[in-house]
Short mmCIF file of C-alpha atoms and ligand atoms in Angstrom, two decimals:
data_model
loop_
_atom_site.label_atom_id
_atom_site.label_comp_id
_atom_site.label_asym_id
_atom_site.label_seq_id
_atom_site.Cartn_x
_atom_site.Cartn_y
_atom_site.Cartn_z
CA MET R 71 76.27 5.34 55.59
CA THR R 72 74.47 8.52 56.59
CA ASP R 73 75.34 7.94 60.31
CA ALA R 74 78.85 7.64 59.24
CA VAL R 75 78.73 11.08 57.65
CA GLN R 76 77.66 12.78 60.85
CA ALA R 77 80.14 10.71 63.04
CA PHE R 78 82.84 11.82 60.66
CA LEU R 79 81.86 15.47 60.89
CA ALA R 80 81.51 15.36 64.62
CA SER R 81 85.02 13.58 64.96
CA LYS R 82 86.44 16.26 62.75
CA ARG R 83 85.90 18.97 65.35
CA THR R 84 89.02 18.36 67.50
CA VAL R 85 91.17 17.92 64.29
CA ASP R 86 89.89 21.23 63.07
CA ASP R 87 90.36 22.86 66.55
CA ARG R 88 94.10 22.20 66.28
CA ALA R 89 94.32 23.09 62.60
CA LEU R 90 92.55 26.42 62.45
CA ASN R 91 94.84 29.26 61.78
CA ARG R 92 94.61 31.44 64.88
CA ARG R 93 95.80 34.63 63.16
CA VAL R 94 92.97 34.48 60.55
CA LEU R 95 90.47 33.44 63.33
CA GLU R 96 91.48 36.39 65.47
CA GLN R 97 91.01 38.75 62.66
CA PHE R 98 87.52 37.30 61.89
CA SER R 99 86.63 37.56 65.55
CA THR R 100 87.78 41.27 65.68
CA GLY R 101 85.86 41.95 62.54
CA LEU R 102 82.63 40.50 64.07
CA ALA R 103 83.13 42.51 67.24
CA ARG R 104 83.67 45.69 65.13
CA ARG R 105 80.39 45.05 63.40
CA GLN R 106 78.58 44.75 66.69
CA ARG R 107 80.11 48.04 67.83
CA ASP R 108 79.01 49.72 64.51
CA GLY R 109 75.63 48.60 65.29
CA SER R 110 75.72 49.75 68.87
CA GLY R 111 72.76 51.78 70.15
CA THR R 112 70.46 49.20 68.53
CA ALA R 113 69.49 45.79 69.77
CA GLU R 114 70.28 44.42 66.41
CA PRO R 115 72.25 41.08 66.53
CA VAL R 116 75.27 40.50 64.36
CA ARG R 117 74.04 38.24 61.55
CA ILE R 118 76.09 35.24 60.48
CA VAL R 119 75.08 32.80 57.79
CA GLU R 120 76.94 29.46 57.61
CA PHE R 121 77.03 27.55 54.25
CA GLY R 122 77.42 23.83 54.55
CA ALA R 123 77.32 24.02 58.29
CA GLY R 124 77.56 20.25 58.85
CA VAL R 125 76.71 19.17 62.44
CA GLY R 126 77.18 22.68 63.80
CA THR R 127 80.72 22.28 65.24
CA MET R 128 81.67 25.77 64.15
CA ILE R 129 78.87 27.39 66.11
CA ALA R 130 79.95 25.42 69.18
CA ARG R 131 83.63 26.34 68.68
CA LEU R 132 83.07 30.09 68.05
CA ALA R 133 80.77 30.21 71.14
CA SER R 134 83.05 28.26 73.45
CA TRP R 135 86.26 30.04 72.33
CA GLY R 136 84.57 33.41 72.87
CA HIS R 137 84.69 34.64 69.28
CA LEU R 138 81.06 35.62 69.08
CA PRO R 139 79.81 39.13 69.80
CA ASP R 140 77.23 39.59 72.58
CA ARG R 141 74.21 39.38 70.35
CA VAL R 142 74.25 37.05 67.34
CA SER R 143 71.70 35.54 65.04
CA TYR R 144 73.30 32.46 63.36
CA ARG R 145 71.72 30.91 60.36
CA ALA R 146 73.22 27.46 59.68
CA ILE R 147 72.35 25.87 56.41
CA ASP R 148 73.23 22.32 55.25
CA ARG R 149 71.59 20.38 52.41
CA ASN R 150 71.79 17.12 54.30
CA GLU R 151 68.67 16.55 56.43
CA GLU R 152 70.24 14.00 58.79
CA THR R 153 73.23 16.24 59.34
CA ILE R 154 71.00 19.18 60.41
CA ALA R 155 69.03 16.71 62.61
CA TYR R 156 72.23 15.72 64.26
CA ALA R 157 73.12 19.35 64.90
CA ARG R 158 69.55 19.87 66.40
CA GLU R 159 70.21 17.02 68.76
CA HIS R 160 73.76 17.73 69.80
CA LEU R 161 74.33 21.48 69.58
CA PRO R 162 72.25 22.31 72.74
CA ALA R 163 74.69 20.16 74.84
CA TRP R 164 77.82 21.54 73.11
CA LEU R 165 76.60 25.15 73.92
CA GLU R 166 75.78 24.15 77.57
CA ASP R 167 79.35 22.82 77.84
CA ALA R 168 80.42 26.27 76.69
CA GLY R 169 78.40 27.84 79.53
CA TYR R 170 75.23 28.79 77.89
CA GLU R 171 71.65 28.18 78.95
CA VAL R 172 69.84 26.66 76.05
CA SER R 173 66.26 26.48 75.08
CA ARG R 174 64.96 25.03 71.88
CA SER R 175 62.97 27.12 69.37
CA ASP R 176 60.87 25.99 66.31
CA ASP R 177 63.81 26.00 63.97
CA GLY R 178 66.80 25.82 66.29
CA LEU R 179 67.66 27.15 69.71
CA LEU R 180 68.26 30.16 71.79
CA ALA R 181 71.33 30.17 73.93
CA ARG R 182 72.12 32.69 76.68
CA SER R 183 75.10 33.38 78.96
CA GLY R 184 75.14 36.52 80.98
CA LYS R 185 74.59 39.36 78.54
CA ARG R 186 75.33 36.99 75.62
CA ARG R 187 72.39 35.92 73.42
CA LEU R 188 72.89 33.57 70.59
CA GLU R 189 69.92 32.57 68.33
CA VAL R 190 70.63 29.60 66.04
CA HIS R 191 68.45 28.88 63.11
CA LEU R 192 69.19 25.42 61.67
CA GLU R 193 68.00 24.98 58.01
CA VAL R 194 68.00 22.17 55.41
CA GLY R 195 68.62 23.64 52.00
CA ASP R 196 70.99 24.39 49.11
CA ALA R 197 73.17 27.16 50.57
CA LEU R 198 74.05 28.29 47.05
CA ALA R 199 70.30 28.94 46.25
CA VAL R 200 69.06 30.42 49.46
CA THR R 201 67.34 33.66 49.23
CA GLY R 202 68.64 36.57 51.37
CA GLU R 203 66.79 37.81 54.45
CA GLU R 204 65.60 41.38 54.70
CA THR R 205 68.73 42.21 56.71
CA ALA R 206 72.06 41.48 54.95
CA ALA R 207 74.48 39.22 56.80
CA ASP R 208 77.54 40.67 58.59
CA ALA R 209 79.45 37.40 57.91
CA VAL R 210 79.25 34.27 55.81
CA VAL R 211 81.19 31.26 57.27
CA ALA R 212 82.10 28.52 54.83
CA ALA R 213 84.19 25.90 56.57
CA ALA R 214 85.53 22.89 54.68
CA PHE R 215 83.04 23.90 52.03
CA LEU R 216 84.45 25.83 49.16
CA ASP R 217 86.46 22.73 47.99
CA VAL R 218 83.25 20.67 47.52
CA VAL R 219 81.23 23.25 45.51
CA ASP R 220 81.66 25.36 42.37
CA LEU R 221 83.89 28.25 43.72
CA GLU R 222 82.59 30.96 41.52
CA THR R 223 78.87 30.20 42.28
CA ALA R 224 79.68 29.95 46.06
CA LEU R 225 81.45 33.29 46.11
CA SER R 226 78.63 34.95 44.22
CA ALA R 227 75.99 33.33 46.54
CA ALA R 228 77.95 34.53 49.57
CA ARG R 229 78.10 38.06 48.13
CA GLU R 230 74.39 38.07 47.75
CA GLN R 231 73.94 37.31 51.44
CA LEU R 232 76.50 39.75 52.64
CA ALA R 233 76.08 43.43 53.62
CA ASP R 234 78.64 45.83 52.05
CA ASP R 235 81.89 45.34 53.90
CA GLY R 236 80.52 41.97 55.19
CA LEU R 237 83.08 39.23 55.92
CA LEU R 238 83.60 35.92 54.29
CA TYR R 239 85.46 33.48 56.56
CA ALA R 240 86.49 30.25 54.71
CA PRO R 241 88.68 28.11 56.91
CA ILE R 242 89.78 24.57 56.15
CA THR R 243 89.62 24.93 52.44
CA PHE R 244 91.45 21.97 50.96
CA ASP R 245 94.63 22.79 49.20
CA GLY R 246 96.15 19.73 47.48
CA GLY R 247 98.12 17.80 50.15
CA THR R 248 97.29 14.39 51.72
CA THR R 249 100.23 12.72 53.27
CA PHE R 250 100.26 9.51 55.50
CA VAL R 251 103.18 8.33 57.56
CA PRO R 252 104.79 5.77 57.61
CA PRO R 253 105.42 6.03 53.89
CA HIS R 254 103.98 3.23 51.54
CA PRO R 255 105.18 2.65 47.97
CA LEU R 256 101.77 3.32 46.59
CA ASP R 257 101.32 6.64 48.36
CA GLU R 258 102.15 8.98 45.43
CA ARG R 259 99.75 7.20 43.13
CA VAL R 260 96.94 7.08 45.69
CA GLU R 261 97.37 10.82 46.46
CA ARG R 262 97.36 11.79 42.72
CA LEU R 263 94.28 9.72 42.03
CA TYR R 264 92.42 10.80 45.13
CA HIS R 265 92.99 14.42 44.25
CA ARG R 266 92.20 13.90 40.50
CA HIS R 267 88.96 12.27 41.72
CA MET R 268 88.00 15.67 43.31
CA ASP R 269 88.90 17.56 40.18
CA GLU R 270 87.65 15.32 37.35
CA VAL R 271 85.88 12.16 38.36
CA ARG R 272 83.33 12.60 41.11
CA ASP R 273 79.85 13.97 40.23
CA GLN R 274 80.08 16.68 42.88
CA PRO R 275 81.92 19.86 41.87
CA GLY R 276 84.85 21.30 43.85
CA SER R 277 88.70 21.20 43.51
CA SER R 278 91.62 19.66 45.22
CA GLN R 279 93.34 23.15 45.02
CA ALA R 280 90.40 25.28 46.10
CA GLY R 281 92.58 26.97 48.86
CA ARG R 282 95.02 28.53 46.40
CA ASP R 283 92.30 29.02 43.84
CA LEU R 284 90.39 31.16 46.36
CA LEU R 285 93.27 33.64 46.67
CA THR R 286 92.67 34.71 43.06
CA ALA R 287 88.94 33.88 42.75
CA LEU R 288 88.15 36.36 45.60
CA PRO R 289 89.52 39.55 44.08
CA ASP R 290 87.88 38.44 40.69
CA ALA R 291 84.57 38.14 42.54
CA GLY R 292 84.83 41.55 44.12
CA TYR R 293 86.32 40.70 47.55
CA ASP R 294 89.37 41.98 49.33
CA VAL R 295 91.46 39.27 50.87
CA LEU R 296 92.13 40.29 54.46
CA ALA R 297 94.07 37.38 55.66
CA ALA R 298 95.16 33.86 54.62
CA GLY R 299 97.19 31.17 56.38
CA GLY R 300 97.92 27.44 56.46
CA ALA R 301 95.61 25.16 58.52
CA ASP R 302 96.86 21.68 58.28
CA TRP R 303 95.15 18.64 59.77
CA ILE R 304 97.75 16.73 61.73
CA VAL R 305 96.30 13.51 63.32
CA ARG R 306 98.87 11.43 65.25
CA PRO R 307 98.68 8.89 67.98
CA ARG R 308 99.81 9.64 71.56
CA GLU R 309 101.25 6.49 73.12
CA GLY R 310 99.61 4.24 70.62
CA ALA R 311 96.11 5.84 70.84
CA TYR R 312 94.38 8.62 69.08
CA PRO R 313 92.86 11.49 71.11
CA HIS R 314 89.11 12.08 71.29
CA ASP R 315 87.27 10.34 68.39
CA GLU R 316 90.08 10.79 65.90
CA SER R 317 90.37 7.07 65.00
CA THR R 318 86.88 7.39 63.59
CA PHE R 319 88.04 10.44 61.67
CA LEU R 320 90.97 8.61 60.21
CA GLU R 321 88.87 5.50 59.31
CA SER R 322 86.35 7.68 57.56
CA LEU R 323 89.08 9.41 55.57
CA LEU R 324 90.56 6.11 54.56
CA GLU R 325 87.10 4.93 53.40
CA THR R 326 86.63 8.16 51.37
CA ILE R 327 89.93 7.66 49.67
CA ASP R 328 89.23 4.05 48.90
CA GLY R 329 85.70 4.96 47.54
CA ALA R 330 87.50 7.44 45.17
CA LEU R 331 90.07 4.78 44.13
CA ALA R 332 87.23 2.27 43.37
CA ASP R 333 86.03 4.66 40.58
CA TYR R 334 89.13 4.12 38.46
CA PRO R 335 89.69 1.40 36.01
CA GLU R 336 92.21 -1.49 36.87
CA THR R 337 94.74 0.13 34.42
CA GLU R 338 95.15 3.11 36.87
CA LEU R 339 95.16 1.03 40.11
CA ASP R 340 94.56 -2.72 40.26
CA ALA R 341 92.14 -4.06 42.92
CA THR R 342 94.87 -6.03 44.70
CA SER R 343 97.21 -2.97 45.15
CA ARG R 344 94.19 -0.94 46.27
CA ARG R 345 93.28 -3.52 48.83
CA GLN R 346 96.83 -3.86 50.12
CA TRP R 347 97.25 -0.19 50.57
CA LEU R 348 93.93 0.04 52.45
CA GLU R 349 94.74 -2.88 54.67
CA THR R 350 98.13 -1.67 55.46
CA ARG R 351 96.73 1.77 56.49
CA ARG R 352 93.94 0.14 58.50
CA ASP R 353 96.43 -2.06 60.37
CA GLN R 354 98.59 1.00 61.20
CA LEU R 355 95.45 2.79 62.47
CA GLU R 356 94.52 -0.23 64.57
CA ARG R 357 98.10 -0.41 66.04
CA GLY R 358 98.14 3.42 66.56
CA GLU R 359 100.92 3.92 64.13
CA LEU R 360 99.29 5.96 61.34
CA VAL R 361 99.82 9.69 61.07
CA LEU R 362 98.04 12.07 58.64
CA VAL R 363 99.05 15.51 57.45
CA ALA R 364 96.51 17.24 55.07
CA HIS R 365 97.08 20.68 53.80
CA HIS R 366 94.28 23.48 53.94
CA LEU R 367 94.07 27.22 53.75
CA ASP R 368 92.07 29.54 56.01
CA VAL R 369 91.02 32.67 54.23
CA LEU R 370 89.19 35.80 55.46
CA ALA R 371 87.89 38.29 52.85
CA ARG R 372 85.67 41.45 52.84
CA ALA R 373 82.90 41.86 50.31
C1 SAM Y 160 83.13 18.71 54.32
S1 SAM Y 160 81.56 19.08 55.03
C2 SAM Y 160 81.98 20.36 56.15
C3 SAM Y 160 80.90 20.56 57.17
C4 SAM Y 160 81.29 21.64 58.25
N1 SAM Y 160 81.33 22.91 57.62
C5 SAM Y 160 82.49 21.24 58.92
O1 SAM Y 160 83.54 21.89 58.71
O2 SAM Y 160 82.47 20.33 59.76
C6 SAM Y 160 80.62 19.88 53.67
C7 SAM Y 160 79.27 20.09 54.10
O3 SAM Y 160 78.69 20.89 53.07
C8 SAM Y 160 77.31 20.33 52.81
N2 SAM Y 160 76.96 20.80 51.48
C9 SAM Y 160 77.61 20.50 50.29
N3 SAM Y 160 76.99 21.33 49.28
C10 SAM Y 160 76.03 22.05 49.89
C11 SAM Y 160 75.08 22.99 49.37
N4 SAM Y 160 75.03 23.26 48.09
N5 SAM Y 160 74.33 23.55 50.28
C12 SAM Y 160 74.29 23.28 51.53
N6 SAM Y 160 75.18 22.40 52.07
C13 SAM Y 160 75.99 21.75 51.33
C14 SAM Y 160 77.45 18.88 52.98
O4 SAM Y 160 76.25 18.30 53.32
C15 SAM Y 160 78.39 18.75 54.23
O5 SAM Y 160 77.73 18.75 55.46
#
């Protein structure tokens, strides 16, 4: 099961690549560059802390898309040990693909490319309980994270890490839409129960409407919202086959939804209907006919 978690997170990379709102990302990137300039004259790196960093795909993406300033210290925290181990194993190759020369360090890696220097510290821990470093962070990244934690606690933990005027970048924050095509008569019920599971049933905190909640929770927590935009996952086959590893992504999502449905009593959804819905979706996936659209918000804020 743990392997499946990391496979899901790795397969999510290309789906997120397409979904990320470029306007919000550009503003984050410009904000990071400005913080490097503000610190010019010193050799101090721009400090980024990532909460719930998963297998490290955001680090690889920001590096390969050229969104990182020349000198960066990147602290990536995830509470799942196997997930951080996966990042430790795969991130060097992803950064090499992005043109960096990489050497491993005790707790992560050092990547260099021309005048660029990126230190990555990979850490297992509860991001919401980490103590700050001596130097406050220029940015906190929380990708696909604020919908699986208590929002107020997370915003306050990010504030603790951030320097005054530091940036909080929260892309792929789920915002209450999971649609499959072709339509199935049970879709409406499945979607309602799946979202209610996030809000009320699962042990883990979080919300199915974290994206829109964020827009009001940020000012309440002392942040200015700088930018917000839609970032929808759209996964569709091309000539009957899914690109990259996106069939793994869809299979994992179907499994997650089915796991949520399994927690309800038969009066909400009987086992036969549940099985029929899943089998139909799996058959469509196998035949390369299944399409997913899932709604998220990307938000950038200043502390
Ligand atoms: C949906 S995944 C997103 C991972 C990554 N940001 C991405 O977009 O691929 C959420 C991640 O948050 C981690 N997580 C959840 N609660 C956490 C916490 N309190 N501290 C650190 N990591 C946490 C999980 O282990 C998981 O890897």
